[in-house]
mmCIF file of C-alpha atoms and ligand atoms in Angstrom:
data_model
loop_
_atom_site.group_PDB
_atom_site.id
_atom_site.type_symbol
_atom_site.label_atom_id
_atom_site.label_comp_id
_atom_site.label_asym_id
_atom_site.label_seq_id
_atom_site.Cartn_x
_atom_site.Cartn_y
_atom_site.Cartn_z
ATOM 1 C CA MET A 1 -55.206 5.785 -54.848
ATOM 2 C CA SER A 2 -52.440 7.807 -56.073
ATOM 3 C CA LYS A 3 -50.703 6.407 -58.979
ATOM 4 C CA ILE A 4 -47.894 3.575 -58.338
ATOM 5 C CA ASP A 5 -44.953 3.681 -60.070
ATOM 6 C CA PRO A 6 -43.904 0.662 -62.106
ATOM 7 C CA LEU A 7 -41.152 -1.645 -60.640
ATOM 8 C CA THR A 8 -37.879 -0.988 -62.013
ATOM 9 C CA ASP A 9 -34.403 -2.230 -61.202
ATOM 10 C CA GLY A 10 -30.879 -0.028 -61.145
ATOM 11 C CA HIS A 11 -30.234 -0.768 -64.412
ATOM 12 C CA ARG A 12 -33.342 0.128 -65.855
ATOM 13 C CA ARG A 13 -35.106 -2.989 -66.715
ATOM 14 C CA LEU A 14 -38.960 -2.827 -65.941
ATOM 15 C CA ILE A 15 -39.902 -6.223 -64.113
ATOM 16 C CA ARG A 16 -43.323 -7.501 -65.371
ATOM 17 C CA ASP A 17 -42.785 -11.385 -64.342
ATOM 18 C CA VAL A 18 -42.807 -13.118 -61.221
ATOM 19 C CA ARG A 19 -42.291 -16.792 -60.547
ATOM 20 C CA VAL A 20 -43.894 -17.979 -57.241
ATOM 21 C CA SER A 21 -42.898 -21.316 -55.714
ATOM 22 C CA VAL A 22 -45.676 -22.480 -54.019
ATOM 23 C CA THR A 23 -44.042 -25.540 -52.344
ATOM 24 C CA ASP A 24 -40.100 -26.797 -52.020
ATOM 25 C CA ARG A 25 -41.750 -30.448 -52.128
ATOM 26 C CA CYS A 26 -41.573 -32.721 -54.737
ATOM 27 C CA ASN A 27 -42.557 -36.130 -55.734
ATOM 28 C CA PHE A 28 -39.596 -36.549 -58.131
ATOM 29 C CA ARG A 29 -35.851 -36.496 -57.758
ATOM 30 C CA CYS A 30 -34.523 -35.404 -61.085
ATOM 31 C CA GLN A 31 -30.659 -35.545 -61.194
ATOM 32 C CA TYR A 32 -30.077 -31.791 -62.047
ATOM 33 C CA CYS A 33 -32.331 -30.828 -59.264
ATOM 34 C CA MET A 34 -32.696 -32.762 -56.184
ATOM 35 C CA PRO A 35 -30.543 -35.457 -54.467
ATOM 36 C CA ALA A 36 -32.165 -39.053 -54.482
ATOM 37 C CA GLU A 37 -32.987 -39.093 -50.980
ATOM 38 C CA GLY A 38 -34.792 -35.757 -51.080
ATOM 39 C CA LEU A 39 -34.281 -32.674 -49.294
ATOM 40 C CA PRO A 40 -35.118 -31.408 -45.693
ATOM 41 C CA TRP A 41 -38.770 -29.933 -46.324
ATOM 42 C CA LEU A 42 -40.006 -26.525 -44.990
ATOM 43 C CA GLU A 43 -42.263 -26.811 -41.977
ATOM 44 C CA ARG A 44 -45.785 -26.398 -43.106
ATOM 45 C CA ASP A 45 -46.211 -22.693 -41.256
ATOM 46 C CA ALA A 46 -42.840 -21.659 -42.798
ATOM 47 C CA VAL A 47 -44.507 -21.654 -46.249
ATOM 48 C CA LEU A 48 -46.523 -18.421 -47.473
ATOM 49 C CA SER A 49 -50.371 -19.330 -46.835
ATOM 50 C CA PHE A 50 -52.997 -18.777 -49.533
ATOM 51 C CA GLU A 51 -54.100 -15.611 -48.280
ATOM 52 C CA GLU A 52 -50.034 -13.994 -48.048
ATOM 53 C CA LEU A 53 -49.488 -15.406 -51.568
ATOM 54 C CA GLU A 54 -52.887 -13.509 -52.699
ATOM 55 C CA ARG A 55 -51.862 -10.634 -50.822
ATOM 56 C CA LEU A 56 -48.096 -10.501 -52.229
ATOM 57 C CA VAL A 57 -49.332 -11.231 -55.732
ATOM 58 C CA GLY A 58 -51.961 -8.412 -55.428
ATOM 59 C CA VAL A 59 -49.036 -5.835 -54.588
ATOM 60 C CA LEU A 60 -46.686 -6.936 -57.010
ATOM 61 C CA SER A 61 -49.477 -6.805 -59.624
ATOM 62 C CA SER A 62 -50.228 -3.304 -58.535
ATOM 63 C CA MET A 63 -46.786 -2.407 -59.447
ATOM 64 C CA GLY A 64 -46.720 -3.751 -62.828
ATOM 65 C CA VAL A 65 -45.882 -7.203 -62.470
ATOM 66 C CA HIS A 66 -48.532 -8.868 -64.476
ATOM 67 C CA ASP A 67 -47.075 -11.982 -65.523
ATOM 68 C CA VAL A 68 -47.329 -14.758 -62.496
ATOM 69 C CA ARG A 69 -45.942 -18.388 -62.992
ATOM 70 C CA LEU A 70 -46.607 -20.864 -60.303
ATOM 71 C CA THR A 71 -43.808 -23.399 -59.621
ATOM 72 C CA GLY A 72 -41.748 -25.183 -56.919
ATOM 73 C CA GLY A 73 -41.058 -28.064 -56.137
ATOM 74 C CA GLU A 74 -43.710 -29.526 -57.556
ATOM 75 C CA PRO A 75 -46.894 -27.111 -57.463
ATOM 76 C CA LEU A 76 -49.242 -29.685 -57.695
ATOM 77 C CA VAL A 77 -48.599 -31.461 -54.777
ATOM 78 C CA ARG A 78 -49.290 -28.353 -52.552
ATOM 79 C CA ARG A 79 -52.829 -29.270 -50.980
ATOM 80 C CA ASP A 80 -55.882 -27.543 -52.772
ATOM 81 C CA PHE A 81 -53.620 -25.849 -55.279
ATOM 82 C CA PRO A 82 -56.621 -25.451 -57.981
ATOM 83 C CA ARG A 83 -58.158 -23.161 -55.060
ATOM 84 C CA LEU A 84 -54.819 -21.085 -54.941
ATOM 85 C CA ALA A 85 -54.788 -20.705 -58.623
ATOM 86 C CA ALA A 86 -58.450 -19.589 -58.629
ATOM 87 C CA MET A 87 -57.566 -17.070 -55.966
ATOM 88 C CA LEU A 88 -54.613 -15.622 -57.746
ATOM 89 C CA ALA A 89 -56.420 -15.785 -61.350
ATOM 90 C CA LYS A 90 -59.056 -13.068 -59.698
ATOM 91 C CA VAL A 91 -56.142 -10.697 -58.233
ATOM 92 C CA PRO A 92 -56.736 -7.379 -60.046
ATOM 93 C CA GLY A 93 -53.783 -6.901 -62.675
ATOM 94 C CA VAL A 94 -53.092 -10.403 -63.092
ATOM 95 C CA GLU A 95 -53.236 -10.690 -66.754
ATOM 96 C CA ASP A 96 -51.345 -14.016 -67.265
ATOM 97 C CA LEU A 97 -51.293 -17.018 -64.844
ATOM 98 C CA SER A 98 -49.109 -20.080 -65.783
ATOM 99 C CA VAL A 99 -47.827 -23.290 -64.296
ATOM 100 C CA THR A 100 -44.559 -25.158 -64.327
ATOM 101 C CA THR A 101 -45.318 -28.770 -63.656
ATOM 102 C CA ASN A 102 -43.731 -32.272 -63.867
ATOM 103 C CA GLY A 103 -47.001 -33.431 -65.092
ATOM 104 C CA PHE A 104 -47.450 -36.474 -62.407
ATOM 105 C CA LEU A 105 -50.782 -34.913 -61.346
ATOM 106 C CA LEU A 106 -51.844 -33.571 -64.304
ATOM 107 C CA GLU A 107 -54.407 -36.146 -65.135
ATOM 108 C CA ARG A 108 -56.107 -35.541 -61.836
ATOM 109 C CA ASP A 109 -55.766 -31.458 -61.767
ATOM 110 C CA ALA A 110 -55.616 -30.533 -65.663
ATOM 111 C CA GLU A 111 -59.490 -29.536 -65.774
ATOM 112 C CA ALA A 112 -59.395 -27.826 -62.039
ATOM 113 C CA LEU A 113 -56.469 -25.724 -62.972
ATOM 114 C CA VAL A 114 -57.890 -24.647 -66.614
ATOM 115 C CA ALA A 115 -61.195 -24.067 -64.847
ATOM 116 C CA ALA A 116 -59.356 -21.966 -62.192
ATOM 117 C CA GLY A 117 -57.758 -19.871 -64.998
ATOM 118 C CA ILE A 118 -54.324 -20.887 -65.624
ATOM 119 C CA ASN A 119 -53.949 -20.258 -69.461
ATOM 120 C CA ARG A 120 -50.376 -21.836 -69.966
ATOM 121 C CA PHE A 121 -48.943 -24.942 -68.859
ATOM 122 C CA ASN A 122 -45.181 -25.886 -69.149
ATOM 123 C CA VAL A 123 -44.729 -29.340 -68.348
ATOM 124 C CA SER A 124 -41.111 -30.876 -67.791
ATOM 125 C CA VAL A 125 -40.347 -34.254 -69.651
ATOM 126 C CA ASP A 126 -36.788 -35.036 -70.412
ATOM 127 C CA SER A 127 -37.280 -38.423 -72.239
ATOM 128 C CA LEU A 128 -39.782 -40.426 -74.095
ATOM 129 C CA GLN A 129 -38.241 -43.704 -73.097
ATOM 130 C CA ARG A 130 -39.486 -45.188 -69.763
ATOM 131 C CA ASP A 131 -36.291 -46.252 -68.690
ATOM 132 C CA ARG A 132 -34.438 -43.181 -69.449
ATOM 133 C CA PHE A 133 -36.892 -41.017 -68.073
ATOM 134 C CA PHE A 134 -36.985 -43.175 -64.873
ATOM 135 C CA GLU A 135 -32.985 -42.524 -64.899
ATOM 136 C CA MET A 136 -33.439 -38.896 -64.937
ATOM 137 C CA THR A 137 -36.220 -38.228 -62.571
ATOM 138 C CA ARG A 138 -35.658 -41.396 -60.352
ATOM 139 C CA ARG A 139 -39.382 -42.029 -60.786
ATOM 140 C CA ASP A 140 -40.868 -44.591 -63.108
ATOM 141 C CA ALA A 141 -43.702 -42.145 -64.357
ATOM 142 C CA LEU A 142 -43.408 -41.492 -67.705
ATOM 143 C CA PRO A 143 -46.812 -43.112 -68.810
ATOM 144 C CA ARG A 144 -48.489 -41.461 -66.187
ATOM 145 C CA VAL A 145 -46.847 -38.034 -67.056
ATOM 146 C CA LEU A 146 -48.042 -38.690 -70.923
ATOM 147 C CA ARG A 147 -51.246 -39.501 -70.082
ATOM 148 C CA GLY A 148 -51.334 -36.166 -68.007
ATOM 149 C CA LEU A 149 -50.302 -34.178 -70.963
ATOM 150 C CA GLU A 150 -53.132 -35.851 -73.062
ATOM 151 C CA LYS A 151 -55.669 -34.875 -70.629
ATOM 152 C CA LEU A 152 -54.455 -31.124 -70.630
ATOM 153 C CA ALA A 153 -54.541 -31.135 -74.251
ATOM 154 C CA THR A 154 -58.249 -31.765 -74.314
ATOM 155 C CA PHE A 155 -58.742 -28.533 -72.990
ATOM 156 C CA PRO A 156 -58.538 -25.481 -75.854
ATOM 157 C CA ASP A 157 -57.989 -23.030 -73.130
ATOM 158 C CA ALA A 158 -54.774 -24.810 -72.132
ATOM 159 C CA HIS A 159 -52.759 -24.455 -75.387
ATOM 160 C CA PRO A 160 -50.239 -23.815 -76.220
ATOM 161 C CA ILE A 161 -48.680 -26.320 -73.898
ATOM 162 C CA LYS A 162 -44.890 -26.183 -73.409
ATOM 163 C CA ILE A 163 -42.699 -29.262 -72.828
ATOM 164 C CA ASN A 164 -39.500 -28.472 -71.005
ATOM 165 C CA ALA A 165 -36.499 -30.705 -71.288
ATOM 166 C CA VAL A 166 -33.021 -30.201 -69.666
ATOM 167 C CA GLY A 167 -29.885 -30.775 -72.012
ATOM 168 C CA MET A 168 -27.387 -33.017 -70.229
ATOM 169 C CA ARG A 169 -24.281 -33.893 -71.952
ATOM 170 C CA GLY A 170 -24.175 -37.745 -71.643
ATOM 171 C CA PHE A 171 -27.982 -38.153 -71.039
ATOM 172 C CA THR A 172 -29.835 -35.822 -73.778
ATOM 173 C CA GLU A 173 -28.006 -36.612 -77.055
ATOM 174 C CA THR A 174 -30.195 -40.122 -77.523
ATOM 175 C CA GLU A 175 -33.523 -37.756 -76.766
ATOM 176 C CA ILE A 176 -32.870 -35.021 -79.276
ATOM 177 C CA VAL A 177 -34.549 -36.393 -82.240
ATOM 178 C CA PRO A 178 -37.486 -38.320 -80.748
ATOM 179 C CA MET A 179 -38.094 -35.159 -78.665
ATOM 180 C CA ALA A 180 -38.221 -33.090 -82.277
ATOM 181 C CA GLU A 181 -40.539 -36.061 -83.693
ATOM 182 C CA PHE A 182 -42.905 -35.697 -80.580
ATOM 183 C CA ALA A 183 -42.938 -31.766 -81.154
ATOM 184 C CA ARG A 184 -43.963 -32.158 -84.947
ATOM 185 C CA SER A 185 -46.748 -34.999 -84.151
ATOM 186 C CA HIS A 186 -47.949 -33.287 -81.059
ATOM 187 C CA PRO A 187 -49.832 -29.738 -80.409
ATOM 188 C CA TYR A 188 -46.877 -29.088 -78.088
ATOM 189 C CA GLN A 189 -44.025 -26.846 -78.228
ATOM 190 C CA VAL A 190 -40.740 -28.672 -76.752
ATOM 191 C CA ARG A 191 -38.140 -26.538 -75.360
ATOM 192 C CA PHE A 192 -34.499 -27.774 -74.487
ATOM 193 C CA ILE A 193 -32.999 -25.874 -71.524
ATOM 194 C CA GLU A 194 -29.135 -25.798 -70.804
ATOM 195 C CA PHE A 195 -28.051 -27.537 -67.374
ATOM 196 C CA MET A 196 -27.534 -24.671 -64.992
ATOM 197 C CA PRO A 197 -25.410 -25.114 -61.780
ATOM 198 C CA LEU A 198 -28.328 -25.353 -59.332
ATOM 199 C CA ASP A 199 -28.100 -29.164 -58.682
ATOM 200 C CA ALA A 200 -28.348 -30.343 -55.399
ATOM 201 C CA ASP A 201 -25.693 -32.449 -55.774
ATOM 202 C CA HIS A 202 -23.141 -30.222 -57.005
ATOM 203 C CA SER A 203 -22.274 -32.288 -59.943
ATOM 204 C CA TRP A 204 -22.507 -29.436 -62.576
ATOM 205 C CA ASP A 205 -19.575 -28.964 -64.742
ATOM 206 C CA PRO A 206 -19.392 -26.723 -67.826
ATOM 207 C CA SER A 207 -18.763 -30.049 -69.483
ATOM 208 C CA LEU A 208 -22.122 -31.582 -68.957
ATOM 209 C CA VAL A 209 -23.827 -28.342 -70.399
ATOM 210 C CA LEU A 210 -25.383 -29.450 -73.903
ATOM 211 C CA THR A 211 -25.924 -26.653 -75.621
ATOM 212 C CA GLY A 212 -29.062 -25.214 -77.373
ATOM 213 C CA ASP A 213 -27.002 -24.644 -80.602
ATOM 214 C CA GLU A 214 -25.664 -28.263 -80.377
ATOM 215 C CA ILE A 215 -29.239 -29.658 -79.898
ATOM 216 C CA ARG A 216 -30.520 -27.297 -82.912
ATOM 217 C CA ALA A 217 -27.717 -28.541 -84.903
ATOM 218 C CA ALA A 218 -28.521 -32.421 -84.232
ATOM 219 C CA ILE A 219 -32.310 -31.741 -84.924
ATOM 220 C CA HIS A 220 -31.460 -29.323 -88.011
ATOM 221 C CA GLU A 221 -29.545 -32.232 -89.865
ATOM 222 C CA VAL A 222 -32.460 -34.707 -89.736
ATOM 223 C CA TYR A 223 -35.542 -32.081 -89.925
ATOM 224 C CA PRO A 224 -34.533 -28.672 -91.125
ATOM 225 C CA LEU A 225 -35.505 -25.677 -89.004
ATOM 226 C CA GLU A 226 -36.264 -21.899 -89.996
ATOM 227 C CA ALA A 227 -35.650 -19.293 -87.109
ATOM 228 C CA GLU A 228 -38.986 -17.298 -86.048
ATOM 229 C CA PRO A 229 -38.153 -13.779 -84.805
ATOM 230 C CA ARG A 230 -37.355 -13.168 -81.140
ATOM 231 C CA GLU A 231 -39.822 -11.491 -78.909
ATOM 232 C CA PRO A 232 -38.424 -8.998 -76.365
ATOM 233 C CA SER A 233 -37.539 -10.548 -73.146
ATOM 234 C CA ALA A 234 -38.701 -14.032 -74.447
ATOM 235 C CA THR A 235 -36.239 -16.345 -72.787
ATOM 236 C CA ALA A 236 -36.507 -18.749 -75.822
ATOM 237 C CA ARG A 237 -35.355 -18.920 -79.204
ATOM 238 C CA VAL A 238 -38.061 -20.470 -81.145
ATOM 239 C CA TYR A 239 -37.534 -22.249 -84.284
ATOM 240 C CA ARG A 240 -40.276 -23.787 -87.253
ATOM 241 C CA PHE A 241 -39.773 -26.932 -88.724
ATOM 242 C CA ALA A 242 -39.255 -26.057 -92.580
ATOM 243 C CA ASP A 243 -42.195 -28.356 -93.759
ATOM 244 C CA GLY A 244 -44.532 -26.399 -91.425
ATOM 245 C CA LYS A 245 -44.980 -29.420 -88.801
ATOM 246 C CA GLY A 246 -44.436 -27.815 -85.305
ATOM 247 C CA ARG A 247 -42.056 -25.436 -83.700
ATOM 248 C CA ILE A 248 -38.964 -26.167 -81.350
ATOM 249 C CA GLY A 249 -37.466 -23.914 -78.526
ATOM 250 C CA PHE A 250 -34.339 -23.602 -76.944
ATOM 251 C CA ILE A 251 -33.578 -21.785 -73.628
ATOM 252 C CA ASN A 252 -29.696 -20.734 -73.657
ATOM 253 C CA PRO A 253 -29.208 -19.000 -70.218
ATOM 254 C CA LEU A 254 -25.415 -20.127 -70.327
ATOM 255 C CA SER A 255 -24.327 -19.984 -74.023
ATOM 256 C CA GLU A 256 -26.383 -17.049 -74.698
ATOM 257 C CA PRO A 257 -27.665 -15.040 -71.777
ATOM 258 C CA PHE A 258 -30.469 -13.176 -71.891
ATOM 259 C CA CYS A 259 -29.644 -11.037 -68.335
ATOM 260 C CA GLY A 260 -29.715 -7.818 -70.409
ATOM 261 C CA ASP A 261 -33.633 -7.967 -70.745
ATOM 262 C CA CYS A 262 -34.529 -9.858 -67.904
ATOM 263 C CA ASP A 263 -37.737 -8.735 -66.445
ATOM 264 C CA ARG A 264 -38.123 -11.613 -63.691
ATOM 265 C CA ILE A 265 -38.050 -11.883 -59.976
ATOM 266 C CA ARG A 266 -38.885 -14.899 -58.010
ATOM 267 C CA VAL A 267 -40.551 -15.959 -54.446
ATOM 268 C CA THR A 268 -39.349 -18.820 -52.657
ATOM 269 C CA ALA A 269 -42.015 -20.953 -50.932
ATOM 270 C CA GLU A 270 -41.175 -19.279 -47.606
ATOM 271 C CA GLY A 271 -41.225 -15.979 -48.845
ATOM 272 C CA LYS A 272 -37.809 -14.933 -49.728
ATOM 273 C CA LEU A 273 -37.714 -12.644 -52.762
ATOM 274 C CA ARG A 274 -35.097 -13.493 -55.065
ATOM 275 C CA THR A 275 -33.927 -11.208 -58.054
ATOM 276 C CA CYS A 276 -31.831 -13.544 -59.935
ATOM 277 C CA LEU A 277 -31.379 -17.392 -60.404
ATOM 278 C CA PHE A 278 -28.203 -17.162 -58.976
ATOM 279 C CA SER A 279 -28.450 -14.383 -56.299
ATOM 280 C CA LEU A 280 -26.553 -14.856 -53.180
ATOM 281 C CA HIS A 281 -28.671 -12.562 -51.683
ATOM 282 C CA GLU A 282 -32.473 -12.747 -50.767
ATOM 283 C CA THR A 283 -34.946 -10.556 -48.929
ATOM 284 C CA ASP A 284 -37.489 -11.836 -46.433
ATOM 285 C CA LEU A 285 -41.043 -10.811 -47.400
ATOM 286 C CA ARG A 286 -42.608 -13.135 -44.885
ATOM 287 C CA GLY A 287 -41.592 -11.440 -41.646
ATOM 288 C CA PRO A 288 -43.119 -8.086 -43.071
ATOM 289 C CA LEU A 289 -46.208 -9.561 -44.378
ATOM 290 C CA ARG A 290 -46.845 -11.421 -40.903
ATOM 291 C CA GLU A 291 -45.744 -8.134 -38.913
ATOM 292 C CA GLY A 292 -48.743 -6.541 -40.612
ATOM 293 C CA VAL A 293 -46.917 -3.735 -42.839
ATOM 294 C CA SER A 294 -48.743 -1.827 -44.878
ATOM 295 C CA ASP A 295 -49.094 -2.304 -48.846
ATOM 296 C CA ASP A 296 -46.807 0.806 -49.200
ATOM 297 C CA GLU A 297 -44.443 -0.535 -46.623
ATOM 298 C CA LEU A 298 -44.441 -3.798 -48.588
ATOM 299 C CA ARG A 299 -43.897 -2.116 -52.126
ATOM 300 C CA GLU A 300 -41.087 -0.253 -50.416
ATOM 301 C CA ILE A 301 -39.091 -3.370 -49.299
ATOM 302 C CA ILE A 302 -39.734 -4.866 -52.982
ATOM 303 C CA ARG A 303 -38.430 -1.609 -54.659
ATOM 304 C CA ASP A 304 -35.636 -1.530 -52.579
ATOM 305 C CA ALA A 305 -34.611 -5.289 -52.936
ATOM 306 C CA VAL A 306 -35.330 -4.897 -56.750
ATOM 307 C CA TRP A 307 -33.214 -1.947 -57.074
ATOM 308 C CA ARG A 308 -30.141 -4.276 -56.202
ATOM 309 C CA LYS A 309 -31.180 -6.621 -59.209
ATOM 310 C CA GLU A 310 -28.013 -8.397 -60.252
ATOM 311 C CA LEU A 311 -26.924 -7.072 -63.708
ATOM 312 C CA LYS A 312 -25.970 -10.773 -65.008
ATOM 313 C CA HIS A 313 -24.933 -14.178 -63.693
ATOM 314 C CA HIS A 314 -21.354 -14.956 -63.591
ATOM 315 C CA VAL A 315 -21.687 -18.821 -64.209
ATOM 316 C CA ASN A 316 -18.509 -19.791 -66.270
ATOM 317 C CA GLU A 317 -16.921 -16.750 -64.837
ATOM 318 C CA PRO A 318 -13.535 -17.237 -62.327
ATOM 319 C CA GLY A 319 -14.987 -17.003 -58.752
ATOM 320 C CA PHE A 320 -18.677 -18.114 -59.658
ATOM 321 C CA ARG A 321 -20.429 -19.462 -56.511
ATOM 322 C CA GLN A 322 -23.555 -21.774 -56.565
ATOM 323 C CA PRO A 323 -26.187 -20.716 -54.580
ATOM 324 C CA GLU A 324 -27.058 -22.605 -51.770
ATOM 325 C CA ARG A 325 -30.395 -23.219 -52.746
ATOM 326 C CA THR A 326 -31.350 -25.897 -55.203
ATOM 327 C CA MET A 327 -33.630 -25.107 -58.191
ATOM 328 C CA SER A 328 -36.586 -27.011 -56.253
ATOM 329 C CA GLN A 329 -36.051 -24.508 -53.492
ATOM 330 C CA ILE A 330 -35.777 -21.523 -55.949
ATOM 331 C CA GLY A 331 -39.020 -22.022 -57.879
ATOM 332 C CA GLY A 332 -37.349 -22.588 -61.539
HETATM 333 N N1 SAM B 1 -41.313 -29.515 -60.411
HETATM 334 C C1 SAM B 1 -42.067 -28.794 -61.289
HETATM 335 C C2 SAM B 1 -41.404 -29.085 -62.746
HETATM 336 O O1 SAM B 1 -40.073 -29.940 -62.709
HETATM 337 O O2 SAM B 1 -41.395 -28.516 -63.955
HETATM 338 C C3 SAM B 1 -41.555 -27.233 -61.403
HETATM 339 C C4 SAM B 1 -40.519 -26.819 -60.627
HETATM 340 S S1 SAM B 1 -38.931 -27.108 -61.834
HETATM 341 C C5 SAM B 1 -37.658 -26.636 -60.646
HETATM 342 C C6 SAM B 1 -38.878 -26.100 -62.951
HETATM 343 C C7 SAM B 1 -37.692 -26.160 -64.129
HETATM 344 O O3 SAM B 1 -36.645 -26.049 -63.711
HETATM 345 C C8 SAM B 1 -38.009 -27.717 -64.676
HETATM 346 O O4 SAM B 1 -38.451 -27.580 -66.243
HETATM 347 C C9 SAM B 1 -36.948 -28.011 -64.331
HETATM 348 O O5 SAM B 1 -36.408 -29.073 -65.697
HETATM 349 C C10 SAM B 1 -35.950 -27.111 -64.621
HETATM 350 N N2 SAM B 1 -34.419 -27.190 -63.787
HETATM 351 C C11 SAM B 1 -34.582 -27.938 -62.527
HETATM 352 N N3 SAM B 1 -32.950 -27.921 -62.229
HETATM 353 C C12 SAM B 1 -32.466 -27.222 -63.215
HETATM 354 C C13 SAM B 1 -31.184 -27.083 -63.602
HETATM 355 N N4 SAM B 1 -30.125 -27.495 -62.830
HETATM 356 N N5 SAM B 1 -30.740 -26.523 -64.656
HETATM 357 C C14 SAM B 1 -31.929 -26.531 -65.834
HETATM 358 N N6 SAM B 1 -33.091 -26.512 -65.496
HETATM 359 C C15 SAM B 1 -33.531 -27.257 -64.382
HETATM 360 FE FE1 SF4 B 2 -39.161 -31.927 -58.886
HETATM 361 FE FE2 SF4 B 2 -39.236 -30.278 -61.037
HETATM 362 FE FE3 SF4 B 2 -36.744 -30.353 -59.491
HETATM 363 FE FE4 SF4 B 2 -37.849 -32.482 -61.072
HETATM 364 S S1 SF4 B 2 -37.018 -30.383 -61.834
HETATM 365 S S2 SF4 B 2 -36.898 -32.548 -58.827
HETATM 366 S S3 SF4 B 2 -39.764 -32.426 -60.909
HETATM 367 S S4 SF4 B 2 -39.043 -29.725 -58.772
#
């Protein structure tokens, strides 16, 4: 086989990371993502099959996209998800296979997912208080999520485990110090993510963004922090507690955008390629996959779309338009 060129965009960024949504469905209704009543789900045959996902991931990895994160919706609600994970772990060129989950089904699936070859897990937890967790996710599920986390932590191959919390003004302030204490007393790295305009209710407003810097300052007052060196194209700024007890991270896409070294693309559950979380344009891959195009043809379609990858997002600029899709329909 002739050598395949790496995947790059028109701004000379090398694409190494794909976020693959395996379902748009979810068993939670987080305020910053879904409406309370849920969304109209995709029909079953609209969603890419395991075989289609396997082929697509293979084609991407042949172009140097070696990091694959499985997400959704809630990936663990996809039937037989551990079998899909095992299929993707075997795709040549896939070096890192990770999952982002709300943790609700981790108690059931952690063992099978680790055995399948998932080597990194991000678990979303916005509060450690049961009533506040319920308020944010609209599900009374904190004890179950924490049990899932404990189960996951028993597998050495699953570490490091990362916990994601969205920072929303008016909600997160009271969660900051308990989250920092959680990071100090468990083998988890807690990361705060700024609230982005990808919510179903379109209630996002700049004033609702609790910035990473504000959260960091609040923690630093109680537990002093020291910055760790930033890795290239890492989304999180990581700090360690000065007394050596654990680490904490901040993902600041709005207050400190990291678009300049973005190496990511996304594929939605129904096979639309998105080159930015905030893309207003997407490229259909399911049609070509089902029409039987060759791998070379598929690579050309992907290259062409990725070439036009957005230079940066325009949140907070005049004229910004929120994408039609919610975070759950994109794959965060
Ligand atoms: N259901 C899984 C979960 O919650 O971890 C995976 C999909 S979820 C869309 C992926 C991540 O996006 C989660 O960590 C969630 O907190 C985050 N997220 C969702 N909506 C967001 C928003 N509007 N702003 C920032 N992060 C958001
Ligand atoms: Fe579901 Fe994740 Fe969205 Fe919450 S953030 S509603 S768990 S997809």
